CSV table of C-alpha atoms in Angstrom, one decimal:
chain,number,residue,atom,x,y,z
A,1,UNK,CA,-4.9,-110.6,93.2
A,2,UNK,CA,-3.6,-113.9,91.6
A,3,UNK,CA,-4.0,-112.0,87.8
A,4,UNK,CA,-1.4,-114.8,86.4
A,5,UNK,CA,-3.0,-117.8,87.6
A,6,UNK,CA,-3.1,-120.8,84.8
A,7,UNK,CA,-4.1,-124.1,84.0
A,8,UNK,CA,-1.2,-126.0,83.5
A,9,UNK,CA,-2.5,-129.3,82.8
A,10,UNK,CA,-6.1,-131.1,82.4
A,11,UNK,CA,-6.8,-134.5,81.8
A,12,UNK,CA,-10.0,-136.3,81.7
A,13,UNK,CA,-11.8,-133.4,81.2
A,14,UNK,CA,-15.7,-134.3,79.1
A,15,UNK,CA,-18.9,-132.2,78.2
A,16,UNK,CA,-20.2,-131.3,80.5
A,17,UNK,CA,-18.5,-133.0,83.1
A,18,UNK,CA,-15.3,-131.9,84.9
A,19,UNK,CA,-11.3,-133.2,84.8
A,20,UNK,CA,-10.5,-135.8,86.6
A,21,UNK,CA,-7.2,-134.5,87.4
A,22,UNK,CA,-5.6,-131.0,86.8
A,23,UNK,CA,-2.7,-128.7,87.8
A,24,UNK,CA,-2.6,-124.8,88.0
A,25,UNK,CA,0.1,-122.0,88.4
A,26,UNK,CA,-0.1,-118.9,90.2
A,27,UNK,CA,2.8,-116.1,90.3
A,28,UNK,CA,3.0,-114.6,93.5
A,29,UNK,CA,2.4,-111.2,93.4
A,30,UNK,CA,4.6,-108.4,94.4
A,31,UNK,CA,2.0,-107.3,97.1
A,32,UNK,CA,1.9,-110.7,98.4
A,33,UNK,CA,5.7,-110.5,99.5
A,34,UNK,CA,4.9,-107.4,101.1
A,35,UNK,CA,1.8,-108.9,103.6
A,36,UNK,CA,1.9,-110.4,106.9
A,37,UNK,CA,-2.0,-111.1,107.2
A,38,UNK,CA,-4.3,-112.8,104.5
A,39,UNK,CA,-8.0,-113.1,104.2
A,40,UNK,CA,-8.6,-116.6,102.5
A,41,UNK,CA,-6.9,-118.8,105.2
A,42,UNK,CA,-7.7,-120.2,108.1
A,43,UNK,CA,-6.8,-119.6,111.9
A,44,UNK,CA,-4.7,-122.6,112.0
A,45,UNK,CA,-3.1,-121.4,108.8
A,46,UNK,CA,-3.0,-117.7,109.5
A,47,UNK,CA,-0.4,-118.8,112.7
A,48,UNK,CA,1.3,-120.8,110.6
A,49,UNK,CA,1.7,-118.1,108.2
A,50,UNK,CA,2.9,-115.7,111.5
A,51,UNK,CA,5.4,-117.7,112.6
A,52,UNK,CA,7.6,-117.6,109.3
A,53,UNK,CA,10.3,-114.9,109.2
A,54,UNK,CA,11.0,-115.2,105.6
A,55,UNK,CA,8.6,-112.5,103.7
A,56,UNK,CA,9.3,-115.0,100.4
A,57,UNK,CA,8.2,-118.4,102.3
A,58,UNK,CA,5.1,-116.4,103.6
A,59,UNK,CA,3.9,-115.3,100.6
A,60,UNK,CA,4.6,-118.6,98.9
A,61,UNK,CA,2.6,-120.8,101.9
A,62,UNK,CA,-0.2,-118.4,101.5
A,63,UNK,CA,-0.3,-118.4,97.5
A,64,UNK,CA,-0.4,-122.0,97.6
A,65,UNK,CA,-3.2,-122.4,100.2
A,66,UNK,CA,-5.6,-119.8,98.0
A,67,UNK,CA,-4.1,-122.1,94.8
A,68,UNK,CA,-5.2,-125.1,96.8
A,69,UNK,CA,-8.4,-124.1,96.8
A,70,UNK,CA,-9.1,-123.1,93.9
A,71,UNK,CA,-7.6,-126.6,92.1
A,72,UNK,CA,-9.9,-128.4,94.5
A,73,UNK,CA,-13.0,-126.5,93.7
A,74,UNK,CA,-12.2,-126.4,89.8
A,75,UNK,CA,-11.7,-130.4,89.9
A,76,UNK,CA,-14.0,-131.7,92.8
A,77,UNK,CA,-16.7,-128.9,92.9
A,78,UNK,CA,-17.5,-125.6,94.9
A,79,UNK,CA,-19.2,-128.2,97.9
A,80,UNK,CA,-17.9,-131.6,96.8
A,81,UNK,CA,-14.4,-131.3,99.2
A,82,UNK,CA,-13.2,-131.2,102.4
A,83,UNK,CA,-9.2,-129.8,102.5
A,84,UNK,CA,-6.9,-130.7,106.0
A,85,UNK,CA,-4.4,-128.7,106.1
A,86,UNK,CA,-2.2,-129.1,109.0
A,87,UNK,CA,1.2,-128.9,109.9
A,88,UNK,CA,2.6,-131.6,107.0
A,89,UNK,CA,0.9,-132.3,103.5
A,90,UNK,CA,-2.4,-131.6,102.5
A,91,UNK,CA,-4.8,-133.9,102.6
A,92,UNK,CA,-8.3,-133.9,100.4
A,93,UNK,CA,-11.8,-135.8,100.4
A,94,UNK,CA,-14.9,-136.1,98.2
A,95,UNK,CA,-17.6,-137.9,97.8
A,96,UNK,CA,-18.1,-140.5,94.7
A,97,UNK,CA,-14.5,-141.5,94.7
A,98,UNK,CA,-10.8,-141.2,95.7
A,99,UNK,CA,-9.1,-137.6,96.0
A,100,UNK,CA,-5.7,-136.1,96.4
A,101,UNK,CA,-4.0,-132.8,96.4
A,102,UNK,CA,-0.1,-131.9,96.0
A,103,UNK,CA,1.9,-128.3,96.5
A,104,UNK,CA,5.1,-127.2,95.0
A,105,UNK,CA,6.7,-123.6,95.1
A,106,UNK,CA,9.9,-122.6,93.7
A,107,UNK,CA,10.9,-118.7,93.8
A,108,UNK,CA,7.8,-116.6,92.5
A,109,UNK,CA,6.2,-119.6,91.3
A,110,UNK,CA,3.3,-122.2,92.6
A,111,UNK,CA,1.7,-125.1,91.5
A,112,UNK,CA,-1.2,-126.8,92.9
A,113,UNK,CA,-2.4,-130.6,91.7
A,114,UNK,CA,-6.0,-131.9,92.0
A,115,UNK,CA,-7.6,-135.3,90.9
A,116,UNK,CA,-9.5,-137.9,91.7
A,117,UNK,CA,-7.0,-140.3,91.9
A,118,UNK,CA,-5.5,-142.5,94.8
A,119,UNK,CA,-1.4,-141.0,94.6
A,120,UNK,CA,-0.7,-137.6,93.3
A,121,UNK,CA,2.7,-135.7,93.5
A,122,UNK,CA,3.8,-132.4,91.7
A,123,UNK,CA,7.1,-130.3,91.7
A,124,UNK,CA,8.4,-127.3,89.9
A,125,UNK,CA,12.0,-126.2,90.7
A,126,UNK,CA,13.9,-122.8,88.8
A,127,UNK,CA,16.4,-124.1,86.3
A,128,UNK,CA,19.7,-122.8,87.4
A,129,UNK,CA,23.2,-124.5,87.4
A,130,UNK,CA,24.8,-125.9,90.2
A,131,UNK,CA,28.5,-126.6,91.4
A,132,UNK,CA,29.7,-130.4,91.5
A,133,UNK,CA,27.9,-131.5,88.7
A,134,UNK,CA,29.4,-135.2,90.0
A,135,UNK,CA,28.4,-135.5,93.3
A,136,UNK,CA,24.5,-134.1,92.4
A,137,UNK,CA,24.3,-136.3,89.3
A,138,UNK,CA,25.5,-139.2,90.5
A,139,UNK,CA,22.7,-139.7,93.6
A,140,UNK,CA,19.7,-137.9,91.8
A,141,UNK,CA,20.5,-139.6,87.8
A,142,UNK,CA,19.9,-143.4,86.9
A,143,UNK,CA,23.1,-143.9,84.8
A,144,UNK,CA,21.6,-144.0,81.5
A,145,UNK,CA,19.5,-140.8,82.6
A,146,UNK,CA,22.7,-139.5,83.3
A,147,UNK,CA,24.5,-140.4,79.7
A,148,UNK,CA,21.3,-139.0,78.0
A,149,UNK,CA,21.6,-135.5,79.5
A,150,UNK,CA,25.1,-135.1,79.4
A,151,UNK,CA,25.2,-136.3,75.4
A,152,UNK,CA,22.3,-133.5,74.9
A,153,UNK,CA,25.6,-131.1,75.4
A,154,UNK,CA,26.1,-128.3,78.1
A,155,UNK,CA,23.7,-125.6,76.9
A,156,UNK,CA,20.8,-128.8,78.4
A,157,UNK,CA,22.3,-130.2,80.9
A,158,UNK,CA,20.5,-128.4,83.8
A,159,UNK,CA,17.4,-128.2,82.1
A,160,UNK,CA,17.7,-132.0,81.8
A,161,UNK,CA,18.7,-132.4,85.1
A,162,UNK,CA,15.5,-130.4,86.7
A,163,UNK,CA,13.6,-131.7,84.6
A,164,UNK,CA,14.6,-135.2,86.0
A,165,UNK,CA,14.7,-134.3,89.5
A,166,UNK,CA,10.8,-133.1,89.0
A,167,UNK,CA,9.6,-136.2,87.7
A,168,UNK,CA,11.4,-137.8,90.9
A,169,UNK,CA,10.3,-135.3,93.5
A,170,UNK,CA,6.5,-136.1,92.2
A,171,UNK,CA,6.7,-139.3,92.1
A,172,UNK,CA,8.1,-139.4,95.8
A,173,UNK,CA,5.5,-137.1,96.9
A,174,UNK,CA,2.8,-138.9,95.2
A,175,UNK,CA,4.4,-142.2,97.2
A,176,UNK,CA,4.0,-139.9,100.3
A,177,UNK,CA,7.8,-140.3,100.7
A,178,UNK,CA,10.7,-137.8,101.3
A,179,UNK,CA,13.0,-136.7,99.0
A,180,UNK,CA,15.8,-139.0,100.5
A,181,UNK,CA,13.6,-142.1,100.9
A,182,UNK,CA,13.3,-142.4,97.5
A,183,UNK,CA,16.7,-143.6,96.0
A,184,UNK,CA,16.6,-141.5,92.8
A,185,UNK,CA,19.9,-142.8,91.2
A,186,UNK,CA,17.9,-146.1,90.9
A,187,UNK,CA,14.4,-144.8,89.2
A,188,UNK,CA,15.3,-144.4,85.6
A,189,UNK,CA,12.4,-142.2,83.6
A,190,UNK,CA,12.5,-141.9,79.7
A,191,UNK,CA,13.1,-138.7,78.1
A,192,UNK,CA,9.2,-138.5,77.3
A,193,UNK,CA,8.1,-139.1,80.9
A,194,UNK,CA,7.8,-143.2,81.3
A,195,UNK,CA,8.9,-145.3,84.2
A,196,UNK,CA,11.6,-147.6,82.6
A,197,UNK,CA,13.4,-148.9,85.6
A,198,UNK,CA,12.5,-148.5,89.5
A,199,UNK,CA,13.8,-150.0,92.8
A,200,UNK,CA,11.8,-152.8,94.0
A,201,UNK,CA,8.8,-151.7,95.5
A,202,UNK,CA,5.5,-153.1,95.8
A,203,UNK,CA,3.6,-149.4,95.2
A,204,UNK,CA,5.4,-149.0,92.3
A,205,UNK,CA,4.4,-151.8,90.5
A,206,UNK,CA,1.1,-151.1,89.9
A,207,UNK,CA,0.1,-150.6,86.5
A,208,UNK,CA,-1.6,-147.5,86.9
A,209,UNK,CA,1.2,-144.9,87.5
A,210,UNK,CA,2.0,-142.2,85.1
A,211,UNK,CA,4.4,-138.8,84.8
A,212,UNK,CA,4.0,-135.7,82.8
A,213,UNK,CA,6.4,-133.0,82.6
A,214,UNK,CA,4.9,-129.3,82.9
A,215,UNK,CA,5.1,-126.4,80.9
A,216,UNK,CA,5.6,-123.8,83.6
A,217,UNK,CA,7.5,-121.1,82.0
A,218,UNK,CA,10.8,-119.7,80.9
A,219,UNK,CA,13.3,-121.1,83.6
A,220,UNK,CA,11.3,-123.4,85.7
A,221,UNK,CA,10.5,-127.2,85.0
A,222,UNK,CA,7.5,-129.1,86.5
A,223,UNK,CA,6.5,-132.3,86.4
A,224,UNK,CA,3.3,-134.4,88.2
A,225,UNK,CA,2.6,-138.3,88.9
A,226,UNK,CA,0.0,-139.8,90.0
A,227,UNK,CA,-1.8,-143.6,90.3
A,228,UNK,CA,-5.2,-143.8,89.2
């Protein structure tokens, strides 16, 4: 069903052994939008899935729980996992080390994170522009984010913007955070993905974090973070 499923992202990945940490796309098919009942999830899910009215937030909640599967198997093996999937986040185990999992949708698109790592956060959002360019900017963009993307000239500035507001999003989800919790206008990340400047915060400061922005196709930005 999911013929346009992709790796977006691998890293740690040796001969013959598996990634430590990878991200994969699926586009939700036109079929999908159309179904009320799907095979792959479970009885908790499946009345989750019942109780949204929204044909487009269906299909996207079931798409992501066959993508989450799928990532987990790929990165911690067909019977080295257990998934909870409840009402909030979902959660991941297996054996020989940490674990973590992340979901994102946006329109037709869905990504799904694996990896054995302790924090992991991904978001993809459809580039599109926006009114009050200000107000949005000015609580989402450290000011020197903000200077860089408007000096890159109209024609970038949303792409700059999303692209910005993914590496956030991540990073909050990775921190197990809302959007809001996170004050955004006060993280400041480098063009090339690097924490430069961040509120103070004792789970930030560790060493070990890291961004990457994703390649996920014409009018969509991605990014993932994650603490090893």
């Amino acid at each position: 069903m999911f013929s346009l499923f992709d790796v977006v992202l691998e890293l740690g990945a040796s001969t013959p052994g598996p990634a430590s940490l990878g991200v994969f796309a699926a586009s939700i098919p036109a079929e999908l939008r159309a179904a009320r009942e799907f095979e792959w999830l479970s009885d908790a899910e499946a009345a989750q899935a019942c109780a949204m009215t929204r044909a487009q937030r269906r299909a996207q909640f079931a798409a992501g729980r066959w993508l989450l599967r799928h990532a987990a198997e790929r990165i911690f093996g067909k019977d080295g996992y257990r998934l909870a999937c409840g009402g909030g986040r979902p959660l991941a185990t297996a054996p020989g080390g940490p674990a973590a999992v992340s979901l994102s949708h946006s329109g037709e698109l869905v990504l799904c994170a694996a990896g054995r790592v302790r924090s992991l956060g991904v978001d993809v959002e459809r580039v599109r522009p926006r009114a009050h360019w200000n107000g949005l900017s000015s609580w989402t963009l450290h000011p020197r984010e903000r200077e860089r993307i408007e000096r890159a000239g109209e024609s970038q500035r949303w792409r700059g913007f999303y692209q910005s507001w993914t590496y956030k999003e991540a990073l909050a989800k990775a921190l197990g955070e809302g959007v809001f919790a996170l004050p955004f206008d006060r993280v400041l990340v480098s063009a090339d993905g690097r924490l430069e400047c961040m509120p103070p915060d004792p789970r930030l400061g560790d060493p070990g974090w890291r961004l990457a922005a994703l390649r996920v196709g014409e009018g969509f930005a991605g990014a993932v973070a994650w603490c090893a």
